[in-house]
mmCIF file of C-alpha atoms and ligand atoms in Angstrom:
data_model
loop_
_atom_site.group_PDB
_atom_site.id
_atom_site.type_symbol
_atom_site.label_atom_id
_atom_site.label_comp_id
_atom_site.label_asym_id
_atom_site.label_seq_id
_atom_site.Cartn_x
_atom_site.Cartn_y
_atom_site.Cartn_z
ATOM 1 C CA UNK A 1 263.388 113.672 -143.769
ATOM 2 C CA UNK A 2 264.370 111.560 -140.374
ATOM 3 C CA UNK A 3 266.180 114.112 -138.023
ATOM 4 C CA UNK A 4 269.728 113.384 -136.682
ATOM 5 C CA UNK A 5 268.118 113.128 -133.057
ATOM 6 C CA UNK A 6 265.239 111.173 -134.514
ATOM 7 C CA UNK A 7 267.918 108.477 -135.820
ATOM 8 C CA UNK A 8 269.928 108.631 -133.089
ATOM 9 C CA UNK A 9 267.476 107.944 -130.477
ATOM 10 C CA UNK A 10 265.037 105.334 -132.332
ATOM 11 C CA UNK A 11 266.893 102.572 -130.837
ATOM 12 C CA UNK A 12 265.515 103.308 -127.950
ATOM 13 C CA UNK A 13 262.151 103.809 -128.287
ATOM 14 C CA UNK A 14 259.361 102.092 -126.725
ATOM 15 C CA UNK A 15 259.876 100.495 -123.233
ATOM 16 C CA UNK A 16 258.040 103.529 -121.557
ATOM 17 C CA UNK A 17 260.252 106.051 -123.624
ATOM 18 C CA UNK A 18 259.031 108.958 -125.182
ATOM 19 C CA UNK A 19 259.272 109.533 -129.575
ATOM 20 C CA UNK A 20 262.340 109.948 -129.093
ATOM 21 C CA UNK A 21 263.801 107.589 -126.824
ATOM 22 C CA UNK A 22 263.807 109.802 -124.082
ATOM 23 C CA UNK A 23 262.657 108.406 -120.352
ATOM 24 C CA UNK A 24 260.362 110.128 -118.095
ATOM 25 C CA UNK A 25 262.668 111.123 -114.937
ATOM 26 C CA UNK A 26 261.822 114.178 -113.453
ATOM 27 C CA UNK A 27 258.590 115.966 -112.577
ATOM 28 C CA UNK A 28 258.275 119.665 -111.955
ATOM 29 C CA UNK A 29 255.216 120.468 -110.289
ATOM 30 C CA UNK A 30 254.110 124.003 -109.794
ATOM 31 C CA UNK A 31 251.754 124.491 -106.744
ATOM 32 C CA UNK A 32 251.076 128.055 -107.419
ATOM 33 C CA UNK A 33 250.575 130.590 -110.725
ATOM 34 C CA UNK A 34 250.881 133.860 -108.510
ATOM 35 C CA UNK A 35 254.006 135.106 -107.471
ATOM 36 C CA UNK A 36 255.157 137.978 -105.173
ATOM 37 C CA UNK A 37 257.500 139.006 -107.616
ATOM 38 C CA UNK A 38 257.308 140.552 -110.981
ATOM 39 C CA UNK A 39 260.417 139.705 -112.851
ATOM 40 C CA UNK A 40 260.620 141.491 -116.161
ATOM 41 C CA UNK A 41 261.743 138.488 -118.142
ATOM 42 C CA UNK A 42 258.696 136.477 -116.330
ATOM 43 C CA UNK A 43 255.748 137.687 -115.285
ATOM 44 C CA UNK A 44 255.881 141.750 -116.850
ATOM 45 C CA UNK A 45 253.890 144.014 -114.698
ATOM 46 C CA UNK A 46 252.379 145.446 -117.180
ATOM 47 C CA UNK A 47 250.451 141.780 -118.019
ATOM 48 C CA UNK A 48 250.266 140.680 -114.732
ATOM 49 C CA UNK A 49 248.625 143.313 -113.670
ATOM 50 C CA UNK A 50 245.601 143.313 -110.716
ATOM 51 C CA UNK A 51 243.600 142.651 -113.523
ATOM 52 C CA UNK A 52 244.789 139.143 -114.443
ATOM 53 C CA UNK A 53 243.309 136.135 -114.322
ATOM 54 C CA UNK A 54 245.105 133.749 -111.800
ATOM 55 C CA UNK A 55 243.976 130.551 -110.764
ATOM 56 C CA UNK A 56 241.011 130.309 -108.414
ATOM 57 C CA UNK A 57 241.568 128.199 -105.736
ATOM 58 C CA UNK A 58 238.863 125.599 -106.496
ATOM 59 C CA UNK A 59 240.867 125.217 -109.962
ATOM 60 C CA UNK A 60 244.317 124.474 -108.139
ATOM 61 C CA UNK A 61 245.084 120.544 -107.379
ATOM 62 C CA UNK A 62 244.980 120.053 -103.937
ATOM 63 C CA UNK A 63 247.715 118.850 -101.847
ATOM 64 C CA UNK A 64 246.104 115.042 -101.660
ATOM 65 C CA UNK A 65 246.072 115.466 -105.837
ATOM 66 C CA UNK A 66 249.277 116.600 -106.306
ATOM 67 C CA UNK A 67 250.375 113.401 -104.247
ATOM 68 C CA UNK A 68 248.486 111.173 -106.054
ATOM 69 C CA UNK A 69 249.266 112.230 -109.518
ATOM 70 C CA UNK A 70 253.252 112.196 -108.388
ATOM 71 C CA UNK A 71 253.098 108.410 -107.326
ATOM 72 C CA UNK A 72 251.335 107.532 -110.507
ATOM 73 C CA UNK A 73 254.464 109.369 -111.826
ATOM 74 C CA UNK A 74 256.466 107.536 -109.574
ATOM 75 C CA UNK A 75 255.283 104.355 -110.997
ATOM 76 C CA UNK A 76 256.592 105.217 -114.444
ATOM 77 C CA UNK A 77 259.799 105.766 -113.643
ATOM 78 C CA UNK A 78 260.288 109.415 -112.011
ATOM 79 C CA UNK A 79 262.521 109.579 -109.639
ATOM 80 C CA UNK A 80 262.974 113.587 -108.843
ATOM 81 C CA UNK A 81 260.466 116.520 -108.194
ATOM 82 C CA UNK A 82 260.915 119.709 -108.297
ATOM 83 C CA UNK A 83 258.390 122.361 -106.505
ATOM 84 C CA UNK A 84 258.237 125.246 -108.004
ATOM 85 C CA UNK A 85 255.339 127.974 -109.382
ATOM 86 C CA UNK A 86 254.877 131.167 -109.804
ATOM 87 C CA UNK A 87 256.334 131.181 -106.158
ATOM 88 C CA UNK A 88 255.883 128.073 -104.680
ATOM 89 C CA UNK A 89 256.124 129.611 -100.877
ATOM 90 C CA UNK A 90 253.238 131.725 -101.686
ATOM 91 C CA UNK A 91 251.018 128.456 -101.515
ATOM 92 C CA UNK A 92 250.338 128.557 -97.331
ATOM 93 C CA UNK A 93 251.391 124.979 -95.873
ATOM 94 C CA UNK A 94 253.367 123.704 -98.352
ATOM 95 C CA UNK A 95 255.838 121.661 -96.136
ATOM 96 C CA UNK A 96 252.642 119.591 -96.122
ATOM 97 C CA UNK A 97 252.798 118.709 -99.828
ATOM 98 C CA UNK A 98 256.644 117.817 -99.279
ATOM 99 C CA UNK A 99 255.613 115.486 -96.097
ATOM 100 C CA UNK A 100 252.814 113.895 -98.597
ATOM 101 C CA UNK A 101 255.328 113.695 -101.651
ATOM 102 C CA UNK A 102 258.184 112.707 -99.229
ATOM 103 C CA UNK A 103 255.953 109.280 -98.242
ATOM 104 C CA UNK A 104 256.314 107.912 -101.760
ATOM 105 C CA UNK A 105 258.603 104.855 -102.388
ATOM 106 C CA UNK A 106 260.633 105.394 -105.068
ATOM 107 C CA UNK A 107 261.565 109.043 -104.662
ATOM 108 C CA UNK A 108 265.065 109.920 -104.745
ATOM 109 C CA UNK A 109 264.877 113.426 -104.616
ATOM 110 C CA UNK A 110 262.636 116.297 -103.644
ATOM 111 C CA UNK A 111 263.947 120.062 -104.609
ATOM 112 C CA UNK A 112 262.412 123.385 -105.099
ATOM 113 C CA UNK A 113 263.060 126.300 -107.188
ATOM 114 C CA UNK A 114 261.917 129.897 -105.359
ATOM 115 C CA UNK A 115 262.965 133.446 -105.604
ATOM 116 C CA UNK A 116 263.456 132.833 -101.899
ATOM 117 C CA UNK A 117 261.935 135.871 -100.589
ATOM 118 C CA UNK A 118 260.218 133.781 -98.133
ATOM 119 C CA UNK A 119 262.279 130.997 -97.542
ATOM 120 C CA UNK A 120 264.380 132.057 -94.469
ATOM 121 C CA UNK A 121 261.037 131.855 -92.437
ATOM 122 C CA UNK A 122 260.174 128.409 -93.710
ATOM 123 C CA UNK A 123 263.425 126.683 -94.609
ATOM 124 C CA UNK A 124 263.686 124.626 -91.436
ATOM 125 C CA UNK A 125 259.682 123.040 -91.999
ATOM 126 C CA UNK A 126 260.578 122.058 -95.406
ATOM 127 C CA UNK A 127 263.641 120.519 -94.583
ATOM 128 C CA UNK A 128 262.168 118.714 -91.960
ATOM 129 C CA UNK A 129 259.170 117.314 -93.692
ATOM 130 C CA UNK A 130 261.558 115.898 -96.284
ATOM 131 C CA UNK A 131 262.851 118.736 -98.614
ATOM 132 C CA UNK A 132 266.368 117.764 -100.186
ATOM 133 C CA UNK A 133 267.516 121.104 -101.851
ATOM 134 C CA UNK A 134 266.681 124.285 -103.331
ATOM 135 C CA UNK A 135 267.615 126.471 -106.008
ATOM 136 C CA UNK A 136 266.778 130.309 -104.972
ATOM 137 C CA UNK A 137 266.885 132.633 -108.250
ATOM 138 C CA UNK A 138 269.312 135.921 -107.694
ATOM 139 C CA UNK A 139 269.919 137.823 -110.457
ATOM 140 C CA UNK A 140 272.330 140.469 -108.776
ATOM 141 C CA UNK A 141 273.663 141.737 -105.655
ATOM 142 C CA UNK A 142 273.392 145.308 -106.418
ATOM 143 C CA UNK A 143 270.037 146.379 -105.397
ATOM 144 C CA UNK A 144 269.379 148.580 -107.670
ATOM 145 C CA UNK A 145 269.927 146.136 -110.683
ATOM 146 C CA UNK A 146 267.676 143.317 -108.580
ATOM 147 C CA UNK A 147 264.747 145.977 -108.029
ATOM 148 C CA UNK A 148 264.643 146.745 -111.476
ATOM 149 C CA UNK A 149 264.169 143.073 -112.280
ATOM 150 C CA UNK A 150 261.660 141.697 -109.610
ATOM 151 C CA UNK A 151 260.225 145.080 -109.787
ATOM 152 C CA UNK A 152 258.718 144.837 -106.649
ATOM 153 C CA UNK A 153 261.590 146.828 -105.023
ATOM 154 C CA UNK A 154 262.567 143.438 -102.803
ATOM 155 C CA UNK A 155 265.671 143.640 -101.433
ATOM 156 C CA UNK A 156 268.949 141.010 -102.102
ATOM 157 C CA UNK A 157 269.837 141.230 -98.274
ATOM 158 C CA UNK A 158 266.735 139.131 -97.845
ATOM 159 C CA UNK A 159 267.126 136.060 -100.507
ATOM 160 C CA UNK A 160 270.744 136.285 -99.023
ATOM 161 C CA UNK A 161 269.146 135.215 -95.610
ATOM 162 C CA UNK A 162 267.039 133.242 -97.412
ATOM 163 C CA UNK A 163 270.017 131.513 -99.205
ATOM 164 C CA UNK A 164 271.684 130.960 -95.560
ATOM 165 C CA UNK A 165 268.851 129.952 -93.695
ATOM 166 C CA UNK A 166 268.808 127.105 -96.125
ATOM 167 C CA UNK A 167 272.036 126.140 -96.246
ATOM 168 C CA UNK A 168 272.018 126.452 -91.980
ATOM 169 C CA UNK A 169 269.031 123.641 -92.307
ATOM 170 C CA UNK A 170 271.157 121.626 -94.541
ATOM 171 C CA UNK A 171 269.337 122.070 -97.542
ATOM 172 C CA UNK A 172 272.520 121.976 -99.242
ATOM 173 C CA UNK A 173 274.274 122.437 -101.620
ATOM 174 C CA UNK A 174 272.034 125.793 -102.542
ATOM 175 C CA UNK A 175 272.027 126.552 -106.075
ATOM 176 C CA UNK A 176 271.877 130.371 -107.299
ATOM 177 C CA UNK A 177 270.458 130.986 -110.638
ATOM 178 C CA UNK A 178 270.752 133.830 -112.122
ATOM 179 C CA UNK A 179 269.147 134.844 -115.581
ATOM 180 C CA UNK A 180 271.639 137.235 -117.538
ATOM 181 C CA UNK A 181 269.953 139.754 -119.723
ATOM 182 C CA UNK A 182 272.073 141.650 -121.849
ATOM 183 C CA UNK A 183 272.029 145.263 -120.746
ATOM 184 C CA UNK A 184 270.122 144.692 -118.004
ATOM 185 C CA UNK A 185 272.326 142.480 -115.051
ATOM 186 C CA UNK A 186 275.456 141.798 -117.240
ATOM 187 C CA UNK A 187 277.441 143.553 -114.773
ATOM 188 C CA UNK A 188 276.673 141.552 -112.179
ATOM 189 C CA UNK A 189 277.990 138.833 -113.408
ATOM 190 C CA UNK A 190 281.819 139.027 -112.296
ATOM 191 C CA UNK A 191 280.281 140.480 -108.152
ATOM 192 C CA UNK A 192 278.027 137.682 -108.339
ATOM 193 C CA UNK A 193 280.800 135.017 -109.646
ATOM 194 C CA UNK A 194 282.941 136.823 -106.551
ATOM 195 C CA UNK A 195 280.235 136.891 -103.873
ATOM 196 C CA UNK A 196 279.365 132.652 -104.262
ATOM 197 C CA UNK A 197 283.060 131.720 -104.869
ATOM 198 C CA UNK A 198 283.960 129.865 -102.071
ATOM 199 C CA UNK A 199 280.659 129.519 -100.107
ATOM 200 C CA UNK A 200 279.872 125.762 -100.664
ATOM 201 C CA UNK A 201 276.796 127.277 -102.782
ATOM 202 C CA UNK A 202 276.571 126.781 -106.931
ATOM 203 C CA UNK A 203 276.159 129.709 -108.847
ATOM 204 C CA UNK A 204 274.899 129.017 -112.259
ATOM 205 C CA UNK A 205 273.914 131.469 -114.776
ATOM 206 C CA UNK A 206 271.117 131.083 -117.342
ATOM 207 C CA UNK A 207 270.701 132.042 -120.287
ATOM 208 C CA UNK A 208 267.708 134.999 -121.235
ATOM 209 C CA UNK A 209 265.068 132.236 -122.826
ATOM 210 C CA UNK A 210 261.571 132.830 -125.256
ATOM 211 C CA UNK A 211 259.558 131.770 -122.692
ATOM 212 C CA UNK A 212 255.811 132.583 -123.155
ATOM 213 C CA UNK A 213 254.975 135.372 -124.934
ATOM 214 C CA UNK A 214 254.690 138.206 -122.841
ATOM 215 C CA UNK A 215 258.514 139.017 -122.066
ATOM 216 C CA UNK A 216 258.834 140.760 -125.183
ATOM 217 C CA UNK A 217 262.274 138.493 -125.876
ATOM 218 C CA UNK A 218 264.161 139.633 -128.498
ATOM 219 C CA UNK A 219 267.624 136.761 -129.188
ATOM 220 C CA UNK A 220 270.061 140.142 -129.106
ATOM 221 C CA UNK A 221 269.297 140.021 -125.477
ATOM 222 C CA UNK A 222 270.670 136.364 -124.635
ATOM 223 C CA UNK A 223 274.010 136.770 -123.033
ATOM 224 C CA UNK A 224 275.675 133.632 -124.222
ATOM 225 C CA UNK A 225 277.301 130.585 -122.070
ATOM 226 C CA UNK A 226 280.740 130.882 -123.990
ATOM 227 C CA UNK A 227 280.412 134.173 -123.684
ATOM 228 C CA UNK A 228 279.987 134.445 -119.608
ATOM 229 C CA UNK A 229 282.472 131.212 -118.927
ATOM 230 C CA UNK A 230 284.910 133.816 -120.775
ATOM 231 C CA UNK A 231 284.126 136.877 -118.617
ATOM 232 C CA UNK A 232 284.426 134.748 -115.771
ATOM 233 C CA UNK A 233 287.724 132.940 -116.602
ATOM 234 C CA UNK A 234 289.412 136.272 -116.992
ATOM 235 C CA UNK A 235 289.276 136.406 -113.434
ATOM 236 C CA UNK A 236 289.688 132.839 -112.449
ATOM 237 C CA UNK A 237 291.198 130.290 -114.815
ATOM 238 C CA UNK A 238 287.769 127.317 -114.843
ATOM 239 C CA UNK A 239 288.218 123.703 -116.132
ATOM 240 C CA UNK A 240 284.799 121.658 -117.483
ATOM 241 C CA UNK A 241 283.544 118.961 -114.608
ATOM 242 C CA UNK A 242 281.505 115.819 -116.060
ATOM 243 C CA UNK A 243 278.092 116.104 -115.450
ATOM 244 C CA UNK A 244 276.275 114.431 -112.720
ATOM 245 C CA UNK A 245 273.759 112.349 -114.900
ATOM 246 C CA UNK A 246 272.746 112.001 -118.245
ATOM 247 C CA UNK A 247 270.183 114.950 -119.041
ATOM 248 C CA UNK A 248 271.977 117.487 -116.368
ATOM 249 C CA UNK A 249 270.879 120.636 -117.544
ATOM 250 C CA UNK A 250 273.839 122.728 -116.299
ATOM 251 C CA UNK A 251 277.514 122.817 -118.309
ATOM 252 C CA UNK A 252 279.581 122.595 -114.937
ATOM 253 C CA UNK A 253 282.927 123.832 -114.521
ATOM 254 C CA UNK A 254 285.317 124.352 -111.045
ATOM 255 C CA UNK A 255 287.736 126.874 -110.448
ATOM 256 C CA UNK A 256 291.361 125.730 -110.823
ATOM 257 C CA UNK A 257 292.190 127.108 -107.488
ATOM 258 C CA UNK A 258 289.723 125.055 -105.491
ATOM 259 C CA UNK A 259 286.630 127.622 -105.008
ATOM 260 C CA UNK A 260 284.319 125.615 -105.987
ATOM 261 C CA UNK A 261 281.775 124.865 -108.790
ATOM 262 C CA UNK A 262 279.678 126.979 -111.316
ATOM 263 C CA UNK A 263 277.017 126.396 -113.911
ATOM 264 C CA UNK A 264 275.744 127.831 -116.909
ATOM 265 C CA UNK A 265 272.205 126.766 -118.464
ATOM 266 C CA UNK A 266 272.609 127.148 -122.172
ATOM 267 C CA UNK A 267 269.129 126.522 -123.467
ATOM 268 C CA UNK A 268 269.261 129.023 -126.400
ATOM 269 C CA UNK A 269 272.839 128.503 -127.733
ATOM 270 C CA UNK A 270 273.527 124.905 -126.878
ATOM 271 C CA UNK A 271 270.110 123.229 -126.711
ATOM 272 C CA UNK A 272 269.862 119.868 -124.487
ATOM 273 C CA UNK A 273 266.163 119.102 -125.822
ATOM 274 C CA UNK A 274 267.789 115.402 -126.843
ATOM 275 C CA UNK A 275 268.466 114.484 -123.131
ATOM 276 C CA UNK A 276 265.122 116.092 -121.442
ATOM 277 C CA UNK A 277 263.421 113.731 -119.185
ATOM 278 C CA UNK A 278 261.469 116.277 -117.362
ATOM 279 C CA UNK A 279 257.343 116.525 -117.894
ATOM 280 C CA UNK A 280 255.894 119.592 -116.235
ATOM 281 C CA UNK A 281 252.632 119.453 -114.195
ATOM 282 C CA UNK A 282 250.981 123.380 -113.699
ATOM 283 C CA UNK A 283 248.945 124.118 -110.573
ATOM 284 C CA UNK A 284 245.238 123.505 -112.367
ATOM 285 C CA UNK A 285 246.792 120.215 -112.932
ATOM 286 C CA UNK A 286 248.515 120.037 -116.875
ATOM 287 C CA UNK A 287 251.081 118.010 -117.954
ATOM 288 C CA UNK A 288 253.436 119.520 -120.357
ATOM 289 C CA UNK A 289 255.823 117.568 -121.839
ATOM 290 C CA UNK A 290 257.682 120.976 -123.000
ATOM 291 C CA UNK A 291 258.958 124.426 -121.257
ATOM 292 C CA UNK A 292 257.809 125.644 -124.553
ATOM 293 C CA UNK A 293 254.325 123.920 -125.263
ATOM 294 C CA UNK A 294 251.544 125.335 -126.370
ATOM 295 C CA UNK A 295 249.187 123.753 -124.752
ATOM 296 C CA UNK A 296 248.814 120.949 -121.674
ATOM 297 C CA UNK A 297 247.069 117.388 -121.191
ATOM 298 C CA UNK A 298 243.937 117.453 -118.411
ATOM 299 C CA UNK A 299 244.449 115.397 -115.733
ATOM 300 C CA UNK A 300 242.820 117.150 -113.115
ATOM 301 C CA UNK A 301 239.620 115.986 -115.079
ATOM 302 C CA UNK A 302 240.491 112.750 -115.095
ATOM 303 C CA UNK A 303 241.211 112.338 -111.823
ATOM 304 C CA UNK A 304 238.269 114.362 -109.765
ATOM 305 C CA UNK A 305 235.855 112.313 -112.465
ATOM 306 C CA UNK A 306 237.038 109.254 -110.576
ATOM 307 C CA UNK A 307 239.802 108.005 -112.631
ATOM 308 C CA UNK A 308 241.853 104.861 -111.128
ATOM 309 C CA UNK A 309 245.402 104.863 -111.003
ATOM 310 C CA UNK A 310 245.939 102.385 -113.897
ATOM 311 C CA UNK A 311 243.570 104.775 -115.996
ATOM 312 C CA UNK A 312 245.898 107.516 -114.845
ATOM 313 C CA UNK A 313 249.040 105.805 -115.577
ATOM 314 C CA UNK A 314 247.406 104.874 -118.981
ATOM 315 C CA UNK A 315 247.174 108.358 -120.232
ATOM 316 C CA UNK A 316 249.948 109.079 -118.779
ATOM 317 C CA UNK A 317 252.065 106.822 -120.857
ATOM 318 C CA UNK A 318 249.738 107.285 -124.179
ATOM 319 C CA UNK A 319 251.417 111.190 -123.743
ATOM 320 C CA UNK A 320 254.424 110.128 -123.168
ATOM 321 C CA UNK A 321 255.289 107.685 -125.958
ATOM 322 C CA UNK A 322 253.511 110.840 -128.438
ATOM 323 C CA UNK A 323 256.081 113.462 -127.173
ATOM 324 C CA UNK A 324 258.481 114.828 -129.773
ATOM 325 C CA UNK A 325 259.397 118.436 -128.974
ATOM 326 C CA UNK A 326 262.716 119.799 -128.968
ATOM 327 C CA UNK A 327 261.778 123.259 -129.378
ATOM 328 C CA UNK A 328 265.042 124.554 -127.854
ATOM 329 C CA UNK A 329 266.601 122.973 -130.697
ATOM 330 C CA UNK A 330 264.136 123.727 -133.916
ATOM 331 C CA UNK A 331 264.252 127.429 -132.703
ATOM 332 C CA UNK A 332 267.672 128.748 -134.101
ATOM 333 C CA UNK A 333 265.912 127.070 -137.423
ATOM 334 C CA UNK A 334 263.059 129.456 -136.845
ATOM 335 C CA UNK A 335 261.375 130.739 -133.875
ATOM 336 C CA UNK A 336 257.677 130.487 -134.450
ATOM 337 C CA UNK A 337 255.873 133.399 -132.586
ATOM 338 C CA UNK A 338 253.238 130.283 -131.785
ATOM 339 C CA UNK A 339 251.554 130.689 -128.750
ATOM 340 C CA UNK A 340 253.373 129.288 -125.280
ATOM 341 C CA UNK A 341 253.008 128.376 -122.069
ATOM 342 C CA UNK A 342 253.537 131.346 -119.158
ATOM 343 C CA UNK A 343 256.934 129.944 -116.947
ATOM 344 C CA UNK A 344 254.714 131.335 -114.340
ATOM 345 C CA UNK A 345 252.251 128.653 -115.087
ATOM 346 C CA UNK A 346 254.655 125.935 -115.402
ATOM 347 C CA UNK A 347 257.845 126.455 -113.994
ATOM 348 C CA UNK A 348 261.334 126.731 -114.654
HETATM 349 C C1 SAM B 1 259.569 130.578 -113.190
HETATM 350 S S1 SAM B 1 260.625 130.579 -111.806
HETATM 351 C C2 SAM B 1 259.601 129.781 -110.593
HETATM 352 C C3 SAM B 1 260.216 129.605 -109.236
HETATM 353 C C4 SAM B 1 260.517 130.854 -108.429
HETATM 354 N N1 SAM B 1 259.509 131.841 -108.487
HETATM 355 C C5 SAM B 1 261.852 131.427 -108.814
HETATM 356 O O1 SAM B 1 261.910 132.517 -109.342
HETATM 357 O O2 SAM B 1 262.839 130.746 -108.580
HETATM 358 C C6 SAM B 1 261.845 129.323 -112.125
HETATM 359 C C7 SAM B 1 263.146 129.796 -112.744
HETATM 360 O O3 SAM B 1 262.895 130.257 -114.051
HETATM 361 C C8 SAM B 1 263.738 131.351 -114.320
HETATM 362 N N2 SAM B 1 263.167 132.120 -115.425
HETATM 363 C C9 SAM B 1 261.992 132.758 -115.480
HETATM 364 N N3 SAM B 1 261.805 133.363 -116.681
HETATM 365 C C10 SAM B 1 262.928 133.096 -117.404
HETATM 366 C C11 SAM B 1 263.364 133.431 -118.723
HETATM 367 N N4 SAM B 1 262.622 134.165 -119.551
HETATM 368 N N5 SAM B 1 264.558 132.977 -119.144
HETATM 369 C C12 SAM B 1 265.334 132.219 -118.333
HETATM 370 N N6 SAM B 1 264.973 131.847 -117.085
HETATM 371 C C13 SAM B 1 263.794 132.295 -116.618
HETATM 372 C C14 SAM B 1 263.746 132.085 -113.005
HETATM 373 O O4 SAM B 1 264.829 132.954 -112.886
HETATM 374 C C15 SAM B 1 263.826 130.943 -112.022
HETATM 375 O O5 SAM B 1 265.162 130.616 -111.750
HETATM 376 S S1 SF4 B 2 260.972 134.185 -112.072
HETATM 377 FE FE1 SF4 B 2 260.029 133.366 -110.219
HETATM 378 S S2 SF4 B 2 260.087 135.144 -108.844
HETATM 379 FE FE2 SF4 B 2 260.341 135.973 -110.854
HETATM 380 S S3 SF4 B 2 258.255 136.492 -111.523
HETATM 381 FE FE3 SF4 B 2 258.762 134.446 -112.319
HETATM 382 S S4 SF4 B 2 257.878 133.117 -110.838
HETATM 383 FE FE4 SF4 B 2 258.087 135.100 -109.829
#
């Protein structure tokens, strides 16, 4: 049987799209699979452990690679990346990589997701050399909720300097995600909501999601969208904003009385698998057409074996045109417990 999404997109297939009609816009590149944190929902302690296998550093693409693989990217139609990791500041240098990435015609856009525990030292480098945004991840103001989720007993005073360093630099607007875990950070919900109203930056909460297979996710967990735009509306009556683009992965809404803008990130309740246009590339240099993938495409081989640029952009396209996941939305059919990508590995 054709799918509903199947049908609906076939129309336009082809012309660089994917199975699905859907185009390649965004890449998230992840410079780094270690992290300073240890969020529970991401990288469990007990896992990664001093005993786990990271990345060596002969594995990792270089700076020069990264670059290279992002114009062939370019080429085929991307127009934003995304930094991100494990931690991307971990990686030393890496306003570098944004100078590099910032050279490329075509770019419209280059942001970075971090936990921002190190970003108040760094923010004005990466802004010069070209960063546009970031998103820092928060998922409470009270410290003892935050410390039991990085579990590294960092403080929030610090990603709050981290968060205004940025925003100083003009790495604005900041974004604050916040992944809401029921029974765990619920109650920071309305202080968080309170704290960001009226501070230029967007607070947008995120659903609890399957990723990997060492969170131990279990769906009675997920705090859902309609149910946090409901909390939060209480409090402050909210109206829905359009989004900004086709494929926006954030339900936006403002606050009647002017405050500004939130967003929630529904991937388990209200999928958005039919408008993703993102393709992942980890650190050892993957491509993953899916947050939820099993497994990656080489290119690293490829391209330290000598590989041109049209060879590149060949494969690149011959994965492209094969992709057909929408795990987000086969999963409330049944959730497989198939083996998936780390986010640590790939990204948010
Ligand atoms: C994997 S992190 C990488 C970048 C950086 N270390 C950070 O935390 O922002 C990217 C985003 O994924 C989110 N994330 C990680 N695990 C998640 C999960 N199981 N469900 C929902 N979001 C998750 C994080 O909160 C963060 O906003
Ligand atoms: S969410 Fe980000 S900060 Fe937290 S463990 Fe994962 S990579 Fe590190």
């Amino acid at each position: 049987m054709v799918s509903v999404l199947a049908q609906s997109h076939r129309p336009e297939a082809g012309n660089g799209n994917d199975s699905l009609g859907r185009p390649l816009r965004d890449l998230r590149i992840s410079v780094t699979d270690r992290c300073n944190f240890r969020c529970v929902y991401c990288m469990p302690k007990e896992i990664f452990s001093r005993d786990f296998q990271f990345l060596e550093r002969s594995e990792l693409l270089t700076f020069e690679e990264i670059a290279r693989l992002a114009r062939v990217f370019v080429s085929l139609g991307v127009e934003k990346l995304r930094l991100t990791g494990g931690e991307p500041l971990v990686r030393r240098d890496l306003e570098r990589l944004v100078a590099l990435l910032a050279g490329i015609e075509g770019v419209r856009e280059i942001a970075m997701t971090t936990n921002g525990s190190l970003l108040a030292a760094q923010a004005q480098a990466l802004k010069e050399a070209g960063l546009g945004r970031v998103t820092v991840s928060l998922d409470s103001l009270d410290d003892d909720v935050f410390q039991a989720m990085n579990d590294v007993g960092f403080s929030v005073a610090r990603v709050l300097e981290g968060i205004e360093a940025a925003a100083a630099v003009g790495l604005r607007p900041v974004k604050v995600n916040m992944v809401v875990k029921r029974g765990v950070n619920e109650g920071s919900v309305l202080p968080m909501a309170r704290y960001f109203r009226g501070s230029g930056h967007i607070l947008r909460f995120i659903e609890y999601m399957d990723v990997g297979t060492t969170n131990g996710w279990r769906l009675d967990e997920v705090v859902p969208a309609a149910e946090l735009i409901r909390m939060i509306e209480r409090e402050w009556p909210l109206e829905p904003v359009d989004p900004n683009y086709r494929g926006e992965v954030a339900n936006r809404y403002r606050y009647r009385d002017g405050a500004g803008e939130i967003g929630v990130i529904a991937s388990v309740t209200q999928p958005f698998c039919r408008d993703c246009t993102r393709a992942r590339l980890s650190a050892d240099g993957e491509l993953y057409t899916c947050l939820f993938a099993s497994h990656g495409h080489d290119l690293r081989g490829p391209l330290r074996a000598g590989a041109t640029d049209e060879q590149i952009a060949a494969r690149l396209r011959s994965i492209w045109s094969g992709r057909d996941d929408r795990y987000s939305e086969l999963r409330s059919e049944a959730t497989p417990q198939r083996a998936k990508v780390e986010m640590s590995h790939i990204g948010g």
